[in-house]
Amino acid sequence: VKRELAAVLMFESHQRAGTVLFSQGDKGTSWYIIWKGSVNVVTHGKGLVATLHEGDDFGQLALVNDAPRAASIILREDNCHFLRVDKQDFNHILKV
C-alpha cells in the first residue's frame, strides 16, 4: 500500500490565509494530508469545530461515503502545503 500511495501523492500549495480549500456541500474529490501549516474546519450552524495541523489529514469521509463535504476547510496561515490523493487513486489504494 505504501508504494501505491507514494506513486499517486500530489503536492499542493496555497499562499494566503483565509483561502477556502473546499466548502461544506462540495463534492468530495480528494483526500489531504497537511505537510506544512494549519487549517480550520468550519460547519454551517456550529462555526469553527476543529483546527488541524501538520501531519493531520482530512477529506477521506466524503470519498469513502461518496457524500458531499461535511465541513469547509479554511487556511489559518500563509504558505500552507498539502499532500493530496485524488478520489480515483484513493479508491484504487483501498482495494489493494
mmCIF file of N, CA and C in Angstrom:
data_model
loop_
_atom_site.group_PDB
_atom_site.id
_atom_site.type_symbol
_atom_site.label_atom_id
_atom_site.label_comp_id
_atom_site.label_asym_id
_atom_site.label_seq_id
_atom_site.Cartn_x
_atom_site.Cartn_y
_atom_site.Cartn_z
ATOM 1 N N VAL A 1 0.827 -1.190 0.000
ATOM 2 C CA VAL A 1 0.000 0.000 0.000
ATOM 3 C C VAL A 1 0.875 1.259 0.000
ATOM 4 N N LYS A 2 1.980 1.254 0.747
ATOM 5 C CA LYS A 2 2.850 2.432 0.801
ATOM 6 C C LYS A 2 3.385 2.785 -0.575
ATOM 7 N N ARG A 3 3.763 1.782 -1.337
ATOM 8 C CA ARG A 3 4.298 2.028 -2.671
ATOM 9 C C ARG A 3 3.245 2.648 -3.586
ATOM 10 N N GLU A 4 2.024 2.108 -3.527
ATOM 11 C CA GLU A 4 0.934 2.653 -4.344
ATOM 12 C C GLU A 4 0.612 4.082 -3.930
ATOM 13 N N LEU A 5 0.620 4.333 -2.640
ATOM 14 C CA LEU A 5 0.341 5.674 -2.140
ATOM 15 C C LEU A 5 1.411 6.662 -2.589
ATOM 16 N N ALA A 6 2.661 6.277 -2.485
ATOM 17 C CA ALA A 6 3.761 7.155 -2.906
ATOM 18 C C ALA A 6 3.666 7.495 -4.389
ATOM 19 N N ALA A 7 3.138 6.587 -5.187
ATOM 20 C CA ALA A 7 3.052 6.809 -6.633
ATOM 21 C C ALA A 7 1.970 7.821 -7.017
ATOM 22 N N VAL A 8 0.978 8.043 -6.146
ATOM 23 C CA VAL A 8 -0.146 8.907 -6.523
ATOM 24 C C VAL A 8 -0.232 10.203 -5.721
ATOM 25 N N LEU A 9 0.616 10.383 -4.717
ATOM 26 C CA LEU A 9 0.588 11.619 -3.933
ATOM 27 C C LEU A 9 0.934 12.815 -4.807
ATOM 28 N N MET A 10 0.167 13.874 -4.654
ATOM 29 C CA MET A 10 0.424 15.113 -5.381
ATOM 30 C C MET A 10 0.662 16.213 -4.355
ATOM 31 N N PHE A 11 1.520 17.160 -4.699
ATOM 32 C CA PHE A 11 1.832 18.284 -3.814
ATOM 33 C C PHE A 11 0.956 19.459 -4.208
ATOM 34 N N GLU A 12 0.367 20.108 -3.220
ATOM 35 C CA GLU A 12 -0.492 21.265 -3.474
ATOM 36 C C GLU A 12 -0.115 22.357 -2.487
ATOM 37 N N SER A 13 -0.022 23.584 -2.967
ATOM 38 C CA SER A 13 0.394 24.703 -2.137
ATOM 39 C C SER A 13 -0.593 25.856 -2.298
ATOM 40 N N HIS A 14 -0.885 26.546 -1.183
ATOM 41 C CA HIS A 14 -1.751 27.728 -1.210
ATOM 42 C C HIS A 14 -1.062 28.835 -0.433
ATOM 43 N N GLN A 15 -1.125 30.043 -0.953
ATOM 44 C CA GLN A 15 -0.314 31.143 -0.450
ATOM 45 C C GLN A 15 -0.955 31.984 0.641
ATOM 46 N N ARG A 16 -2.266 32.066 0.692
ATOM 47 C CA ARG A 16 -2.913 33.052 1.560
ATOM 48 C C ARG A 16 -3.780 32.447 2.652
ATOM 49 N N ALA A 17 -3.584 32.918 3.874
ATOM 50 C CA ALA A 17 -4.504 32.591 4.967
ATOM 51 C C ALA A 17 -5.900 33.057 4.564
ATOM 52 N N GLY A 18 -6.908 32.303 4.953
ATOM 53 C CA GLY A 18 -8.287 32.647 4.602
ATOM 54 C C GLY A 18 -8.767 31.977 3.326
ATOM 55 N N THR A 19 -7.855 31.368 2.565
ATOM 56 C CA THR A 19 -8.251 30.652 1.357
ATOM 57 C C THR A 19 -9.133 29.462 1.735
ATOM 58 N N VAL A 20 -10.245 29.293 1.029
ATOM 59 C CA VAL A 20 -11.136 28.158 1.255
ATOM 60 C C VAL A 20 -10.671 27.028 0.345
ATOM 61 N N LEU A 21 -10.208 25.942 0.951
ATOM 62 C CA LEU A 21 -9.735 24.795 0.178
ATOM 63 C C LEU A 21 -10.920 24.072 -0.457
ATOM 64 N N PHE A 22 -11.954 23.845 0.326
ATOM 65 C CA PHE A 22 -13.237 23.381 -0.196
ATOM 66 C C PHE A 22 -14.322 23.771 0.781
ATOM 67 N N SER A 23 -15.566 23.785 0.287
ATOM 68 C CA SER A 23 -16.703 24.239 1.095
ATOM 69 C C SER A 23 -17.629 23.085 1.451
ATOM 70 N N GLN A 24 -18.285 23.238 2.593
ATOM 71 C CA GLN A 24 -19.279 22.264 3.006
ATOM 72 C C GLN A 24 -20.299 22.109 1.884
ATOM 73 N N GLY A 25 -20.629 20.874 1.545
ATOM 74 C CA GLY A 25 -21.585 20.607 0.479
ATOM 75 C C GLY A 25 -20.942 20.323 -0.867
ATOM 76 N N ASP A 26 -19.656 20.685 -1.031
ATOM 77 C CA ASP A 26 -18.952 20.386 -2.284
ATOM 78 C C ASP A 26 -18.822 18.878 -2.462
ATOM 79 N N LYS A 27 -18.695 18.457 -3.699
ATOM 80 C CA LYS A 27 -18.428 17.053 -3.986
ATOM 81 C C LYS A 27 -17.005 16.721 -3.525
ATOM 82 N N GLY A 28 -16.839 15.586 -2.864
ATOM 83 C CA GLY A 28 -15.520 15.165 -2.410
ATOM 84 C C GLY A 28 -14.697 14.610 -3.553
ATOM 85 N N THR A 29 -13.555 15.233 -3.818
ATOM 86 C CA THR A 29 -12.718 14.789 -4.935
ATOM 87 C C THR A 29 -11.316 14.380 -4.517
ATOM 88 N N SER A 30 -10.910 14.698 -3.261
ATOM 89 C CA SER A 30 -9.534 14.417 -2.838
ATOM 90 C C SER A 30 -9.447 14.226 -1.331
ATOM 91 N N TRP A 31 -8.393 13.505 -0.942
ATOM 92 C CA TRP A 31 -8.008 13.328 0.464
ATOM 93 C C TRP A 31 -6.732 14.133 0.660
ATOM 94 N N TYR A 32 -6.604 14.844 1.764
ATOM 95 C CA TYR A 32 -5.472 15.734 2.009
ATOM 96 C C TYR A 32 -4.729 15.357 3.291
ATOM 97 N N ILE A 33 -3.417 15.549 3.262
ATOM 98 C CA ILE A 33 -2.566 15.455 4.440
ATOM 99 C C ILE A 33 -1.836 16.792 4.549
ATOM 100 N N ILE A 34 -1.862 17.402 5.717
ATOM 101 C CA ILE A 34 -1.199 18.702 5.890
ATOM 102 C C ILE A 34 0.301 18.468 6.028
ATOM 103 N N TRP A 35 1.055 19.018 5.091
ATOM 104 C CA TRP A 35 2.516 18.926 5.101
ATOM 105 C C TRP A 35 3.116 20.068 5.926
ATOM 106 N N LYS A 36 2.557 21.267 5.709
ATOM 107 C CA LYS A 36 3.028 22.462 6.436
ATOM 108 C C LYS A 36 1.849 23.395 6.604
ATOM 109 N N GLY A 37 1.686 23.917 7.818
ATOM 110 C CA GLY A 37 0.620 24.875 8.066
ATOM 111 C C GLY A 37 -0.508 24.283 8.893
ATOM 112 N N SER A 38 -1.640 24.976 8.866
ATOM 113 C CA SER A 38 -2.811 24.526 9.614
ATOM 114 C C SER A 38 -4.074 25.055 8.946
ATOM 115 N N VAL A 39 -5.186 24.381 9.237
ATOM 116 C CA VAL A 39 -6.476 24.760 8.664
ATOM 117 C C VAL A 39 -7.544 24.740 9.743
ATOM 118 N N ASN A 40 -8.601 25.503 9.505
ATOM 119 C CA ASN A 40 -9.786 25.460 10.354
ATOM 120 C C ASN A 40 -10.847 24.616 9.661
ATOM 121 N N VAL A 41 -11.570 23.832 10.450
ATOM 122 C CA VAL A 41 -12.710 23.046 9.976
ATOM 123 C C VAL A 41 -13.954 23.785 10.449
ATOM 124 N N VAL A 42 -14.786 24.223 9.498
ATOM 125 C CA VAL A 42 -15.928 25.076 9.809
ATOM 126 C C VAL A 42 -17.192 24.455 9.213
ATOM 127 N N THR A 43 -18.272 24.422 10.024
ATOM 128 C CA THR A 43 -19.552 23.918 9.518
ATOM 129 C C THR A 43 -20.632 24.983 9.674
ATOM 130 N N HIS A 44 -21.665 24.866 8.825
ATOM 131 C CA HIS A 44 -22.819 25.756 8.937
ATOM 132 C C HIS A 44 -23.483 25.518 10.286
ATOM 133 N N GLY A 45 -23.837 26.563 10.969
ATOM 134 C CA GLY A 45 -24.539 26.437 12.238
ATOM 135 C C GLY A 45 -23.618 26.354 13.444
ATOM 136 N N LYS A 46 -22.514 25.604 13.356
ATOM 137 C CA LYS A 46 -21.607 25.446 14.500
ATOM 138 C C LYS A 46 -20.382 26.351 14.400
ATOM 139 N N GLY A 47 -20.039 26.793 13.219
ATOM 140 C CA GLY A 47 -18.841 27.602 13.050
ATOM 141 C C GLY A 47 -17.594 26.735 13.145
ATOM 142 N N LEU A 48 -16.569 27.237 13.811
ATOM 143 C CA LEU A 48 -15.304 26.529 13.944
ATOM 144 C C LEU A 48 -15.499 25.290 14.812
ATOM 145 N N VAL A 49 -15.204 24.098 14.261
ATOM 146 C CA VAL A 49 -15.361 22.857 15.033
ATOM 147 C C VAL A 49 -14.031 22.181 15.335
ATOM 148 N N ALA A 50 -12.975 22.540 14.588
ATOM 149 C CA ALA A 50 -11.660 21.934 14.836
ATOM 150 C C ALA A 50 -10.592 22.738 14.116
ATOM 151 N N THR A 51 -9.360 22.574 14.586
ATOM 152 C CA THR A 51 -8.183 23.099 13.907
ATOM 153 C C THR A 51 -7.258 21.914 13.679
ATOM 154 N N LEU A 52 -6.779 21.770 12.443
ATOM 155 C CA LEU A 52 -5.891 20.668 12.074
ATOM 156 C C LEU A 52 -4.506 21.228 11.769
ATOM 157 N N HIS A 53 -3.484 20.434 12.087
ATOM 158 C CA HIS A 53 -2.095 20.872 11.959
ATOM 159 C C HIS A 53 -1.278 19.883 11.132
ATOM 160 N N GLU A 54 -0.002 20.200 10.973
ATOM 161 C CA GLU A 54 0.911 19.357 10.199
ATOM 162 C C GLU A 54 0.787 17.901 10.629
ATOM 163 N N GLY A 55 0.644 17.027 9.636
ATOM 164 C CA GLY A 55 0.502 15.596 9.878
ATOM 165 C C GLY A 55 -0.944 15.133 9.954
ATOM 166 N N ASP A 56 -1.871 16.059 10.193
ATOM 167 C CA ASP A 56 -3.290 15.696 10.215
ATOM 168 C C ASP A 56 -3.795 15.508 8.791
ATOM 169 N N ASP A 57 -4.873 14.741 8.656
ATOM 170 C CA ASP A 57 -5.462 14.546 7.333
ATOM 171 C C ASP A 57 -6.958 14.841 7.395
ATOM 172 N N PHE A 58 -7.533 15.072 6.225
ATOM 173 C CA PHE A 58 -8.958 15.379 6.147
ATOM 174 C C PHE A 58 -9.455 15.092 4.732
ATOM 175 N N GLY A 59 -10.776 14.936 4.627
ATOM 176 C CA GLY A 59 -11.396 14.758 3.319
ATOM 177 C C GLY A 59 -11.744 13.332 2.955
ATOM 178 N N GLN A 60 -11.281 12.356 3.726
ATOM 179 C CA GLN A 60 -11.494 10.969 3.345
ATOM 180 C C GLN A 60 -12.945 10.513 3.509
ATOM 181 N N LEU A 61 -13.685 11.081 4.457
ATOM 182 C CA LEU A 61 -15.063 10.626 4.673
ATOM 183 C C LEU A 61 -15.946 10.849 3.451
ATOM 184 N N ALA A 62 -15.787 11.983 2.795
ATOM 185 C CA ALA A 62 -16.585 12.251 1.594
ATOM 186 C C ALA A 62 -16.255 11.255 0.487
ATOM 187 N N LEU A 63 -15.007 10.789 0.448
ATOM 188 C CA LEU A 63 -14.614 9.816 -0.570
ATOM 189 C C LEU A 63 -15.138 8.426 -0.234
ATOM 190 N N VAL A 64 -14.975 8.012 1.014
ATOM 191 C CA VAL A 64 -15.408 6.676 1.434
ATOM 192 C C VAL A 64 -16.929 6.546 1.339
ATOM 193 N N ASN A 65 -17.639 7.581 1.768
ATOM 194 C CA ASN A 65 -19.102 7.541 1.794
ATOM 195 C C ASN A 65 -19.746 8.047 0.513
ATOM 196 N N ASP A 66 -18.928 8.522 -0.433
ATOM 197 C CA ASP A 66 -19.429 9.123 -1.672
ATOM 198 C C ASP A 66 -20.509 10.159 -1.352
ATOM 199 N N ALA A 67 -20.162 11.058 -0.419
ATOM 200 C CA ALA A 67 -21.095 12.068 0.080
ATOM 201 C C ALA A 67 -20.493 13.457 -0.091
ATOM 202 N N PRO A 68 -21.329 14.492 -0.007
ATOM 203 C CA PRO A 68 -20.789 15.862 -0.058
ATOM 204 C C PRO A 68 -19.892 16.142 1.146
ATOM 205 N N ARG A 69 -19.040 17.140 1.016
ATOM 206 C CA ARG A 69 -18.162 17.553 2.112
ATOM 207 C C ARG A 69 -19.007 17.949 3.318
ATOM 208 N N ALA A 70 -18.629 17.451 4.495
ATOM 209 C CA ALA A 70 -19.376 17.716 5.724
ATOM 210 C C ALA A 70 -18.974 19.040 6.367
ATOM 211 N N ALA A 71 -17.876 19.640 5.920
ATOM 212 C CA ALA A 71 -17.391 20.892 6.502
ATOM 213 C C ALA A 71 -16.582 21.654 5.461
ATOM 214 N N SER A 72 -16.368 22.919 5.741
ATOM 215 C CA SER A 72 -15.468 23.738 4.925
ATOM 216 C C SER A 72 -14.081 23.700 5.551
ATOM 217 N N ILE A 73 -13.042 23.779 4.717
ATOM 218 C CA ILE A 73 -11.657 23.818 5.175
ATOM 219 C C ILE A 73 -11.066 25.165 4.766
ATOM 220 N N ILE A 74 -10.591 25.924 5.759
ATOM 221 C CA ILE A 74 -10.082 27.274 5.521
ATOM 222 C C ILE A 74 -8.661 27.377 6.075
ATOM 223 N N LEU A 75 -7.732 27.871 5.250
ATOM 224 C CA LEU A 75 -6.339 28.015 5.680
ATOM 225 C C LEU A 75 -6.226 29.026 6.814
ATOM 226 N N ARG A 76 -5.474 28.657 7.858
ATOM 227 C CA ARG A 76 -5.257 29.535 9.009
ATOM 228 C C ARG A 76 -4.047 30.438 8.828
ATOM 229 N N GLU A 77 -3.155 30.072 7.929
ATOM 230 C CA GLU A 77 -1.904 30.829 7.779
ATOM 231 C C GLU A 77 -1.470 30.832 6.322
ATOM 232 N N ASP A 78 -0.529 31.724 6.019
ATOM 233 C CA ASP A 78 0.028 31.794 4.672
ATOM 234 C C ASP A 78 0.925 30.587 4.406
ATOM 235 N N ASN A 79 1.104 30.279 3.128
ATOM 236 C CA ASN A 79 2.044 29.242 2.682
ATOM 237 C C ASN A 79 1.772 27.862 3.285
ATOM 238 N N CYS A 80 0.564 27.378 3.108
ATOM 239 C CA CYS A 80 0.215 26.021 3.540
ATOM 240 C C CYS A 80 0.508 25.042 2.406
ATOM 241 N N HIS A 81 1.003 23.874 2.773
ATOM 242 C CA HIS A 81 1.346 22.845 1.798
ATOM 243 C C HIS A 81 0.656 21.538 2.175
ATOM 244 N N PHE A 82 0.179 20.833 1.153
ATOM 245 C CA PHE A 82 -0.579 19.607 1.360
ATOM 246 C C PHE A 82 -0.078 18.506 0.441
ATOM 247 N N LEU A 83 -0.238 17.270 0.898
ATOM 248 C CA LEU A 83 -0.144 16.109 0.029
ATOM 249 C C LEU A 83 -1.583 15.733 -0.283
ATOM 250 N N ARG A 84 -1.869 15.457 -1.553
ATOM 251 C CA ARG A 84 -3.241 15.201 -1.979
ATOM 252 C C ARG A 84 -3.307 13.890 -2.745
ATOM 253 N N VAL A 85 -4.353 13.137 -2.478
ATOM 254 C CA VAL A 85 -4.645 11.930 -3.252
ATOM 255 C C VAL A 85 -6.046 12.103 -3.824
ATOM 256 N N ASP A 86 -6.172 12.020 -5.141
ATOM 257 C CA ASP A 86 -7.466 12.188 -5.785
ATOM 258 C C ASP A 86 -8.326 10.942 -5.620
ATOM 259 N N LYS A 87 -9.630 11.109 -5.770
ATOM 260 C CA LYS A 87 -10.620 10.074 -5.463
ATOM 261 C C LYS A 87 -10.351 8.750 -6.186
ATOM 262 N N GLN A 88 -10.079 8.793 -7.463
ATOM 263 C CA GLN A 88 -9.855 7.559 -8.225
ATOM 264 C C GLN A 88 -8.664 6.784 -7.653
ATOM 265 N N ASP A 89 -7.583 7.479 -7.364
ATOM 266 C CA ASP A 89 -6.399 6.834 -6.789
ATOM 267 C C ASP A 89 -6.676 6.339 -5.367
ATOM 268 N N PHE A 90 -7.417 7.125 -4.595
ATOM 269 C CA PHE A 90 -7.782 6.747 -3.233
ATOM 270 C C PHE A 90 -8.556 5.433 -3.241
ATOM 271 N N ASN A 91 -9.563 5.344 -4.111
ATOM 272 C CA ASN A 91 -10.374 4.129 -4.200
ATOM 273 C C ASN A 91 -9.543 2.932 -4.641
ATOM 274 N N HIS A 92 -8.611 3.143 -5.559
ATOM 275 C CA HIS A 92 -7.730 2.064 -6.018
ATOM 276 C C HIS A 92 -6.869 1.547 -4.861
ATOM 277 N N ILE A 93 -6.329 2.455 -4.065
ATOM 278 C CA ILE A 93 -5.475 2.068 -2.934
ATOM 279 C C ILE A 93 -6.269 1.260 -1.908
ATOM 280 N N LEU A 94 -7.528 1.632 -1.681
ATOM 281 C CA LEU A 94 -8.349 0.902 -0.717
ATOM 282 C C LEU A 94 -8.587 -0.546 -1.151
ATOM 283 N N LYS A 95 -8.557 -0.782 -2.457
ATOM 284 C CA LYS A 95 -8.785 -2.138 -2.980
ATOM 285 C C LYS A 95 -7.534 -3.003 -2.939
ATOM 286 N N VAL A 96 -6.349 -2.374 -2.775
ATOM 287 C CA VAL A 96 -5.083 -3.126 -2.789
ATOM 288 C C VAL A 96 -4.944 -3.954 -1.530
#
